[in-house]
Amino acid sequence: MKIPMPSVIVALALGFSIAVLTAQASAQESGPVQSLRGVIELDELNEAPPVAALKTGRRFDKAYRQQPPLIPHKTDKYQINTKVNQCLRCHDWPYNVQEGAPKISETHYADRNGVALDKVTRSRWFCTQCHVNQTDAPVLVGNDFVNAVNAR
Ligand code: HEC
Ligand code: HEC
């Protein structure tokens, strides 16, 4: 049987495209690293991501024993710099008593050598380094993390 030449070329081209598409699909599955910034040139500005709404009020459960508790209230008005820390006026003893706020953990009053201090140690000064606001922000990168309690 005589196969016309153009059909052979079409068949070859089709085969090649399928091979390329398959290769692309498997590259996506195994995941070339993708920037959270999106596919944008370095000198271009990307759009700021939407700010997730805070979830105040009910405290979220801890995901694991050692987790710094999440902050169940707004914090945008409370300044923290090298001299001022406005979180302390509610959370440092004895102010926490009159404010009805949970007292800062005792671990935060020990310096890095374990010496007990009467003031919050400098290594715990920037509270929001560890404690973050509660939000229902979507995960940036998909993952299969399971809370320690549920993992048992
Ligand atoms: C005006 C007083 C006030 C200020 C200022 C304040 N908080 Fe609070 N905070 C509270 C109260 C009251 C609660 C308890 C709320 C509840 O149980 O619903 C709380 C709860 C928390 C909790 C949860 C503790 C736990 O055991 O679950 C964290 C963490 C926290 N605050 C961190 C901060 C940080 C960090 C700052 C500064 C950026 C700050 N707070 C400033 C009053 C305050
Ligand atoms: C280096 C991380 C880190 C920093 C900085 C830090 N915390 Fe914590 N915080 C934790 C962890 C972890 C816990 C839970 C374990 C514990 O109690 O030590 C905690 C617990 C707490 C609790 C709950 C206490 C309790 O008895 O349940 C409060 C309130 C708190 N921190 C407030 C603060 C405030 C206010 C600041 C800033 C002055 C601060 N933290 C700075 C990590 C941190």
PDB file of C-alpha atoms and ligand atoms in Angstrom:
ATOM      1  CA  MET A   1       0.000   0.000   0.000  1.00  0.00           C
ATOM      2  CA  LYS A   2       1.279   3.395  -0.907  1.00  0.00           C
ATOM      3  CA  ILE A   3       0.992   5.934   1.886  1.00  0.00           C
ATOM      4  CA  PRO A   4       0.917   9.529   0.630  1.00  0.00           C
ATOM      5  CA  MET A   5       3.900  11.546   1.901  1.00  0.00           C
ATOM      6  CA  PRO A   6       1.868  14.369   3.585  1.00  0.00           C
ATOM      7  CA  SER A   7       0.127  11.813   5.882  1.00  0.00           C
ATOM      8  CA  VAL A   8       3.503  10.528   7.070  1.00  0.00           C
ATOM      9  CA  ILE A   9       4.547  14.062   7.957  1.00  0.00           C
ATOM     10  CA  VAL A  10       1.263  14.699   9.816  1.00  0.00           C
ATOM     11  CA  ALA A  11       1.642  11.398  11.716  1.00  0.00           C
ATOM     12  CA  LEU A  12       5.248  12.234  12.668  1.00  0.00           C
ATOM     13  CA  ALA A  13       4.277  15.753  13.770  1.00  0.00           C
ATOM     14  CA  LEU A  14       1.406  14.360  15.868  1.00  0.00           C
ATOM     15  CA  GLY A  15       3.668  11.781  17.516  1.00  0.00           C
ATOM     16  CA  PHE A  16       6.215  14.464  18.323  1.00  0.00           C
ATOM     17  CA  SER A  17       3.588  16.805  19.865  1.00  0.00           C
ATOM     18  CA  ILE A  18       2.237  13.997  22.044  1.00  0.00           C
ATOM     19  CA  ALA A  19       5.767  13.224  23.252  1.00  0.00           C
ATOM     20  CA  VAL A  20       6.371  16.889  24.099  1.00  0.00           C
ATOM     21  CA  LEU A  21       3.028  17.236  25.906  1.00  0.00           C
ATOM     22  CA  THR A  22       3.629  14.071  27.935  1.00  0.00           C
ATOM     23  CA  ALA A  23       7.080  15.301  28.920  1.00  0.00           C
ATOM     24  CA  GLN A  24       5.607  18.649  30.004  1.00  0.00           C
ATOM     25  CA  ALA A  25       2.846  16.982  32.020  1.00  0.00           C
ATOM     26  CA  SER A  26       5.290  14.766  33.915  1.00  0.00           C
ATOM     27  CA  ALA A  27       7.582  17.743  34.559  1.00  0.00           C
ATOM     28  CA  GLN A  28       4.619  19.530  36.157  1.00  0.00           C
ATOM     29  CA  GLU A  29       3.743  16.518  38.309  1.00  0.00           C
ATOM     30  CA  SER A  30       7.247  16.034  39.675  1.00  0.00           C
ATOM     31  CA  GLY A  31       7.246  19.823  40.054  1.00  0.00           C
ATOM     32  CA  PRO A  32       9.809  22.217  38.682  1.00  0.00           C
ATOM     33  CA  VAL A  33      10.206  24.811  41.472  1.00  0.00           C
ATOM     34  CA  GLN A  34       7.644  27.554  40.976  1.00  0.00           C
ATOM     35  CA  SER A  35       8.029  30.923  42.593  1.00  0.00           C
ATOM     36  CA  LEU A  36       5.169  32.054  44.829  1.00  0.00           C
ATOM     37  CA  ARG A  37       5.803  35.424  43.251  1.00  0.00           C
ATOM     38  CA  GLY A  38       4.440  34.094  39.968  1.00  0.00           C
ATOM     39  CA  VAL A  39       5.991  34.102  36.516  1.00  0.00           C
ATOM     40  CA  ILE A  40       7.146  37.704  36.547  1.00  0.00           C
ATOM     41  CA  GLU A  41      10.391  39.281  35.442  1.00  0.00           C
ATOM     42  CA  LEU A  42      12.698  40.313  38.293  1.00  0.00           C
ATOM     43  CA  ASP A  43      12.381  44.031  37.560  1.00  0.00           C
ATOM     44  CA  GLU A  44       8.582  43.911  37.309  1.00  0.00           C
ATOM     45  CA  LEU A  45       6.252  44.439  40.273  1.00  0.00           C
ATOM     46  CA  ASN A  46       3.647  41.784  40.918  1.00  0.00           C
ATOM     47  CA  GLU A  47       0.233  42.358  42.438  1.00  0.00           C
ATOM     48  CA  ALA A  48       0.130  42.211  46.225  1.00  0.00           C
ATOM     49  CA  PRO A  49      -1.703  39.082  47.393  1.00  0.00           C
ATOM     50  CA  PRO A  50      -5.051  39.722  49.122  1.00  0.00           C
ATOM     51  CA  VAL A  51      -4.770  40.139  52.902  1.00  0.00           C
ATOM     52  CA  ALA A  52      -6.525  37.213  54.604  1.00  0.00           C
ATOM     53  CA  ALA A  53      -9.268  38.132  57.080  1.00  0.00           C
ATOM     54  CA  LEU A  54      -8.360  37.660  60.740  1.00  0.00           C
ATOM     55  CA  LYS A  55     -10.302  35.117  62.761  1.00  0.00           C
ATOM     56  CA  THR A  56     -10.750  36.663  66.185  1.00  0.00           C
ATOM     57  CA  GLY A  57     -12.646  35.412  69.203  1.00  0.00           C
ATOM     58  CA  ARG A  58     -12.595  31.624  69.448  1.00  0.00           C
ATOM     59  CA  ARG A  59      -9.041  30.322  69.932  1.00  0.00           C
ATOM     60  CA  PHE A  60      -7.836  27.864  67.293  1.00  0.00           C
ATOM     61  CA  ASP A  61      -6.581  24.529  68.620  1.00  0.00           C
ATOM     62  CA  LYS A  62      -2.834  23.966  68.719  1.00  0.00           C
ATOM     63  CA  ALA A  63      -1.537  21.783  65.881  1.00  0.00           C
ATOM     64  CA  TYR A  64       1.238  20.309  68.056  1.00  0.00           C
ATOM     65  CA  ARG A  65       2.314  20.511  71.700  1.00  0.00           C
ATOM     66  CA  GLN A  66       5.161  23.049  71.382  1.00  0.00           C
ATOM     67  CA  GLN A  67       3.315  25.449  69.075  1.00  0.00           C
ATOM     68  CA  PRO A  68       3.301  29.107  70.116  1.00  0.00           C
ATOM     69  CA  PRO A  69      -0.416  29.845  70.636  1.00  0.00           C
ATOM     70  CA  LEU A  70      -1.975  31.891  67.832  1.00  0.00           C
ATOM     71  CA  ILE A  71      -3.168  35.406  68.591  1.00  0.00           C
ATOM     72  CA  PRO A  72      -6.987  35.467  68.793  1.00  0.00           C
ATOM     73  CA  HIS A  73      -7.252  39.284  68.491  1.00  0.00           C
ATOM     74  CA  LYS A  74      -6.135  42.141  66.235  1.00  0.00           C
ATOM     75  CA  THR A  75      -2.570  43.401  66.706  1.00  0.00           C
ATOM     76  CA  ASP A  76      -2.173  46.185  64.129  1.00  0.00           C
ATOM     77  CA  LYS A  77      -2.318  48.916  66.810  1.00  0.00           C
ATOM     78  CA  TYR A  78       0.286  47.323  69.119  1.00  0.00           C
ATOM     79  CA  GLN A  79       3.762  48.543  68.353  1.00  0.00           C
ATOM     80  CA  ILE A  80       6.897  46.524  69.060  1.00  0.00           C
ATOM     81  CA  ASN A  81      10.314  48.093  68.556  1.00  0.00           C
ATOM     82  CA  THR A  82      13.605  47.988  70.441  1.00  0.00           C
ATOM     83  CA  LYS A  83      12.249  50.305  73.206  1.00  0.00           C
ATOM     84  CA  VAL A  84       8.481  49.755  73.260  1.00  0.00           C
ATOM     85  CA  ASN A  85       6.424  46.574  73.416  1.00  0.00           C
ATOM     86  CA  GLN A  86       2.725  47.242  73.736  1.00  0.00           C
ATOM     87  CA  CYS A  87       1.829  43.559  74.100  1.00  0.00           C
ATOM     88  CA  LEU A  88       3.350  43.707  77.586  1.00  0.00           C
ATOM     89  CA  ARG A  89       0.764  46.129  78.964  1.00  0.00           C
ATOM     90  CA  CYS A  90      -1.789  43.323  78.843  1.00  0.00           C
ATOM     91  CA  HIS A  91       0.254  40.137  78.893  1.00  0.00           C
ATOM     92  CA  ASP A  92       3.078  40.900  81.367  1.00  0.00           C
ATOM     93  CA  TRP A  93       2.464  40.216  85.038  1.00  0.00           C
ATOM     94  CA  PRO A  94       0.913  41.974  86.989  1.00  0.00           C
ATOM     95  CA  TYR A  95      -0.995  43.854  84.228  1.00  0.00           C
ATOM     96  CA  ASN A  96      -2.401  40.605  82.849  1.00  0.00           C
ATOM     97  CA  VAL A  97      -4.467  40.253  86.024  1.00  0.00           C
ATOM     98  CA  GLN A  98      -6.386  43.513  85.590  1.00  0.00           C
ATOM     99  CA  GLU A  99      -6.644  43.049  81.800  1.00  0.00           C
ATOM    100  CA  GLY A 100      -7.876  39.465  82.110  1.00  0.00           C
ATOM    101  CA  ALA A 101      -5.266  38.386  79.530  1.00  0.00           C
ATOM    102  CA  PRO A 102      -3.291  35.129  79.630  1.00  0.00           C
ATOM    103  CA  LYS A 103       0.096  35.721  81.283  1.00  0.00           C
ATOM    104  CA  ILE A 104       3.185  35.385  79.112  1.00  0.00           C
ATOM    105  CA  SER A 105       4.637  31.911  79.514  1.00  0.00           C
ATOM    106  CA  GLU A 106       7.229  31.614  82.332  1.00  0.00           C
ATOM    107  CA  THR A 107       9.668  30.292  79.718  1.00  0.00           C
ATOM    108  CA  HIS A 108       9.753  33.857  78.324  1.00  0.00           C
ATOM    109  CA  TYR A 109      11.370  35.195  81.523  1.00  0.00           C
ATOM    110  CA  ALA A 110      14.463  32.994  81.357  1.00  0.00           C
ATOM    111  CA  ASP A 111      17.483  34.218  79.423  1.00  0.00           C
ATOM    112  CA  ARG A 112      19.366  32.004  77.024  1.00  0.00           C
ATOM    113  CA  ASN A 113      21.438  30.567  79.898  1.00  0.00           C
ATOM    114  CA  GLY A 114      18.280  29.623  81.785  1.00  0.00           C
ATOM    115  CA  VAL A 115      18.696  32.412  84.374  1.00  0.00           C
ATOM    116  CA  ALA A 116      15.274  33.582  85.619  1.00  0.00           C
ATOM    117  CA  LEU A 117      14.668  37.309  85.022  1.00  0.00           C
ATOM    118  CA  ASP A 118      11.994  39.672  86.296  1.00  0.00           C
ATOM    119  CA  LYS A 119      11.439  41.041  82.771  1.00  0.00           C
ATOM    120  CA  VAL A 120      10.709  39.344  79.463  1.00  0.00           C
ATOM    121  CA  THR A 121      14.024  38.179  78.051  1.00  0.00           C
ATOM    122  CA  ARG A 122      15.300  39.967  74.961  1.00  0.00           C
ATOM    123  CA  SER A 123      15.231  36.754  72.974  1.00  0.00           C
ATOM    124  CA  ARG A 124      11.431  36.746  73.369  1.00  0.00           C
ATOM    125  CA  TRP A 125      10.976  40.468  72.839  1.00  0.00           C
ATOM    126  CA  PHE A 126       9.584  40.389  69.296  1.00  0.00           C
ATOM    127  CA  CYS A 127       6.426  38.431  70.081  1.00  0.00           C
ATOM    128  CA  THR A 128       5.158  38.291  66.512  1.00  0.00           C
ATOM    129  CA  GLN A 129       8.313  36.461  65.458  1.00  0.00           C
ATOM    130  CA  CYS A 130       6.602  33.374  66.928  1.00  0.00           C
ATOM    131  CA  HIS A 131       2.969  34.314  67.649  1.00  0.00           C
ATOM    132  CA  VAL A 132       0.911  35.108  64.586  1.00  0.00           C
ATOM    133  CA  ASN A 133      -2.668  36.192  64.125  1.00  0.00           C
ATOM    134  CA  GLN A 134      -5.367  33.631  63.474  1.00  0.00           C
ATOM    135  CA  THR A 135      -6.532  33.692  59.863  1.00  0.00           C
ATOM    136  CA  ASP A 136      -8.135  31.307  57.425  1.00  0.00           C
ATOM    137  CA  ALA A 137      -5.516  32.161  54.790  1.00  0.00           C
ATOM    138  CA  PRO A 138      -5.282  29.527  52.052  1.00  0.00           C
ATOM    139  CA  VAL A 139      -2.085  27.457  52.166  1.00  0.00           C
ATOM    140  CA  LEU A 140       0.679  28.858  49.951  1.00  0.00           C
ATOM    141  CA  VAL A 141       1.983  25.425  49.077  1.00  0.00           C
ATOM    142  CA  GLY A 142      -0.215  22.326  49.184  1.00  0.00           C
ATOM    143  CA  ASN A 143       0.852  19.843  51.878  1.00  0.00           C
ATOM    144  CA  ASP A 144      -0.465  16.836  53.802  1.00  0.00           C
ATOM    145  CA  PHE A 145       0.359  18.097  57.324  1.00  0.00           C
ATOM    146  CA  VAL A 146      -1.892  16.524  59.973  1.00  0.00           C
ATOM    147  CA  ASN A 147      -2.375  17.961  63.483  1.00  0.00           C
ATOM    148  CA  ALA A 148      -0.421  15.996  66.084  1.00  0.00           C
ATOM    149  CA  VAL A 149      -3.629  15.075  67.924  1.00  0.00           C
ATOM    150  CA  ASN A 150      -5.258  13.652  64.788  1.00  0.00           C
ATOM    151  CA  ALA A 151      -2.068  11.852  63.756  1.00  0.00           C
ATOM    152  CA  ARG A 152      -2.137   9.615  66.832  1.00  0.00           C
TER     153      ARG A 152
HETATM  154  C1  HEC B   1      -5.517  45.315  75.343  1.00  0.00           C
HETATM  155  C2  HEC B   1      -4.939  44.108  75.907  1.00  0.00           C
HETATM  156  C3  HEC B   1      -4.086  43.236  74.981  1.00  0.00           C
HETATM  157  C4  HEC B   1      -3.010  43.603  74.214  1.00  0.00           C
HETATM  158  C5  HEC B   1      -2.369  44.989  74.070  1.00  0.00           C
HETATM  159  C6  HEC B   1      -2.528  42.391  73.584  1.00  0.00           C
HETATM  160  N1  HEC B   1      -3.312  41.321  73.971  1.00  0.00           N
HETATM  161 FE1  HEC B   1      -3.033  39.364  73.456  1.00  0.00          FE
HETATM  162  N2  HEC B   1      -4.710  38.828  74.483  1.00  0.00           N
HETATM  163  C7  HEC B   1      -5.481  39.679  75.258  1.00  0.00           C
HETATM  164  C8  HEC B   1      -6.588  38.935  75.828  1.00  0.00           C
HETATM  165  C9  HEC B   1      -7.678  39.516  76.741  1.00  0.00           C
HETATM  166  C10 HEC B   1      -6.453  37.599  75.371  1.00  0.00           C
HETATM  167  C11 HEC B   1      -7.375  36.422  75.660  1.00  0.00           C
HETATM  168  C12 HEC B   1      -8.431  36.402  74.576  1.00  0.00           C
HETATM  169  C13 HEC B   1      -9.306  35.174  74.610  1.00  0.00           C
HETATM  170  O1  HEC B   1      -9.055  34.247  75.374  1.00  0.00           O
HETATM  171  O2  HEC B   1     -10.250  35.127  73.800  1.00  0.00           O
HETATM  172  C14 HEC B   1      -5.257  37.570  74.534  1.00  0.00           C
HETATM  173  C15 HEC B   1      -4.765  36.425  73.943  1.00  0.00           C
HETATM  174  C16 HEC B   1      -3.508  36.354  73.344  1.00  0.00           C
HETATM  175  C17 HEC B   1      -2.856  35.122  72.937  1.00  0.00           C
HETATM  176  C18 HEC B   1      -3.395  33.707  73.090  1.00  0.00           C
HETATM  177  C19 HEC B   1      -2.776  33.053  74.319  1.00  0.00           C
HETATM  178  C20 HEC B   1      -3.211  31.632  74.497  1.00  0.00           C
HETATM  179  O3  HEC B   1      -2.788  31.018  75.500  1.00  0.00           O
HETATM  180  O4  HEC B   1      -3.975  31.099  73.682  1.00  0.00           O
HETATM  181  C21 HEC B   1      -1.648  35.466  72.382  1.00  0.00           C
HETATM  182  C22 HEC B   1      -0.596  34.534  71.816  1.00  0.00           C
HETATM  183  C23 HEC B   1      -1.564  36.907  72.431  1.00  0.00           C
HETATM  184  N3  HEC B   1      -2.706  37.422  73.010  1.00  0.00           N
HETATM  185  C24 HEC B   1      -0.489  37.633  71.963  1.00  0.00           C
HETATM  186  C25 HEC B   1      -0.429  39.029  71.918  1.00  0.00           C
HETATM  187  C26 HEC B   1       0.606  39.769  71.254  1.00  0.00           C
HETATM  188  C27 HEC B   1       1.789  39.167  70.517  1.00  0.00           C
HETATM  189  C28 HEC B   1       0.329  41.097  71.442  1.00  0.00           C
HETATM  190  C29 HEC B   1       1.075  42.302  70.896  1.00  0.00           C
HETATM  191  C30 HEC B   1       1.262  42.320  69.440  1.00  0.00           C
HETATM  192  C31 HEC B   1      -0.879  41.174  72.238  1.00  0.00           C
HETATM  193  N4  HEC B   1      -1.323  39.888  72.478  1.00  0.00           N
HETATM  194  C32 HEC B   1      -1.445  42.343  72.716  1.00  0.00           C
HETATM  195  C33 HEC B   1      -5.247  41.028  75.467  1.00  0.00           C
HETATM  196  C34 HEC B   1      -4.270  41.792  74.831  1.00  0.00           C
HETATM  197  C1  HEC B   2      10.871  32.471  70.224  1.00  0.00           C
HETATM  198  C2  HEC B   2       9.438  32.305  70.085  1.00  0.00           C
HETATM  199  C3  HEC B   2       8.537  33.133  70.980  1.00  0.00           C
HETATM  200  C4  HEC B   2       8.565  34.489  71.211  1.00  0.00           C
HETATM  201  C5  HEC B   2       9.519  35.528  70.633  1.00  0.00           C
HETATM  202  C6  HEC B   2       7.472  34.763  72.103  1.00  0.00           C
HETATM  203  N1  HEC B   2       6.786  33.615  72.391  1.00  0.00           N
HETATM  204 FE1  HEC B   2       5.133  33.440  73.568  1.00  0.00          FE
HETATM  205  N2  HEC B   2       5.196  31.418  73.380  1.00  0.00           N
HETATM  206  C7  HEC B   2       6.054  30.709  72.581  1.00  0.00           C
HETATM  207  C8  HEC B   2       5.804  29.277  72.758  1.00  0.00           C
HETATM  208  C9  HEC B   2       6.550  28.172  72.017  1.00  0.00           C
HETATM  209  C10 HEC B   2       4.765  29.143  73.697  1.00  0.00           C
HETATM  210  C11 HEC B   2       4.131  27.849  74.225  1.00  0.00           C
HETATM  211  C12 HEC B   2       5.101  27.093  75.073  1.00  0.00           C
HETATM  212  C13 HEC B   2       5.469  27.834  76.307  1.00  0.00           C
HETATM  213  O1  HEC B   2       4.601  28.110  77.130  1.00  0.00           O
HETATM  214  O2  HEC B   2       6.657  28.185  76.408  1.00  0.00           O
HETATM  215  C14 HEC B   2       4.384  30.520  74.072  1.00  0.00           C
HETATM  216  C15 HEC B   2       3.395  30.833  74.973  1.00  0.00           C
HETATM  217  C16 HEC B   2       2.867  32.121  75.164  1.00  0.00           C
HETATM  218  C17 HEC B   2       1.649  32.438  75.871  1.00  0.00           C
HETATM  219  C18 HEC B   2       0.710  31.427  76.517  1.00  0.00           C
HETATM  220  C19 HEC B   2       1.124  31.213  77.932  1.00  0.00           C
HETATM  221  C20 HEC B   2       0.344  30.097  78.589  1.00  0.00           C
HETATM  222  O3  HEC B   2       0.568  29.890  79.778  1.00  0.00           O
HETATM  223  O4  HEC B   2      -0.449  29.427  77.934  1.00  0.00           O
HETATM  224  C21 HEC B   2       1.498  33.792  75.816  1.00  0.00           C
HETATM  225  C22 HEC B   2       0.372  34.617  76.404  1.00  0.00           C
HETATM  226  C23 HEC B   2       2.650  34.327  75.101  1.00  0.00           C
HETATM  227  N3  HEC B   2       3.461  33.279  74.725  1.00  0.00           N
HETATM  228  C24 HEC B   2       2.852  35.679  74.866  1.00  0.00           C
HETATM  229  C25 HEC B   2       4.008  36.186  74.297  1.00  0.00           C
HETATM  230  C26 HEC B   2       4.320  37.596  74.224  1.00  0.00           C
HETATM  231  C27 HEC B   2       3.429  38.731  74.706  1.00  0.00           C
HETATM  232  C28 HEC B   2       5.541  37.695  73.608  1.00  0.00           C
HETATM  233  C29 HEC B   2       6.361  38.960  73.372  1.00  0.00           C
HETATM  234  C30 HEC B   2       6.762  39.692  74.583  1.00  0.00           C
HETATM  235  C31 HEC B   2       5.971  36.360  73.266  1.00  0.00           C
HETATM  236  N4  HEC B   2       5.034  35.462  73.711  1.00  0.00           N
HETATM  237  C32 HEC B   2       7.157  36.038  72.597  1.00  0.00           C
HETATM  238  C33 HEC B   2       7.007  31.250  71.751  1.00  0.00           C
HETATM  239  C34 HEC B   2       7.400  32.583  71.727  1.00  0.00           C
END
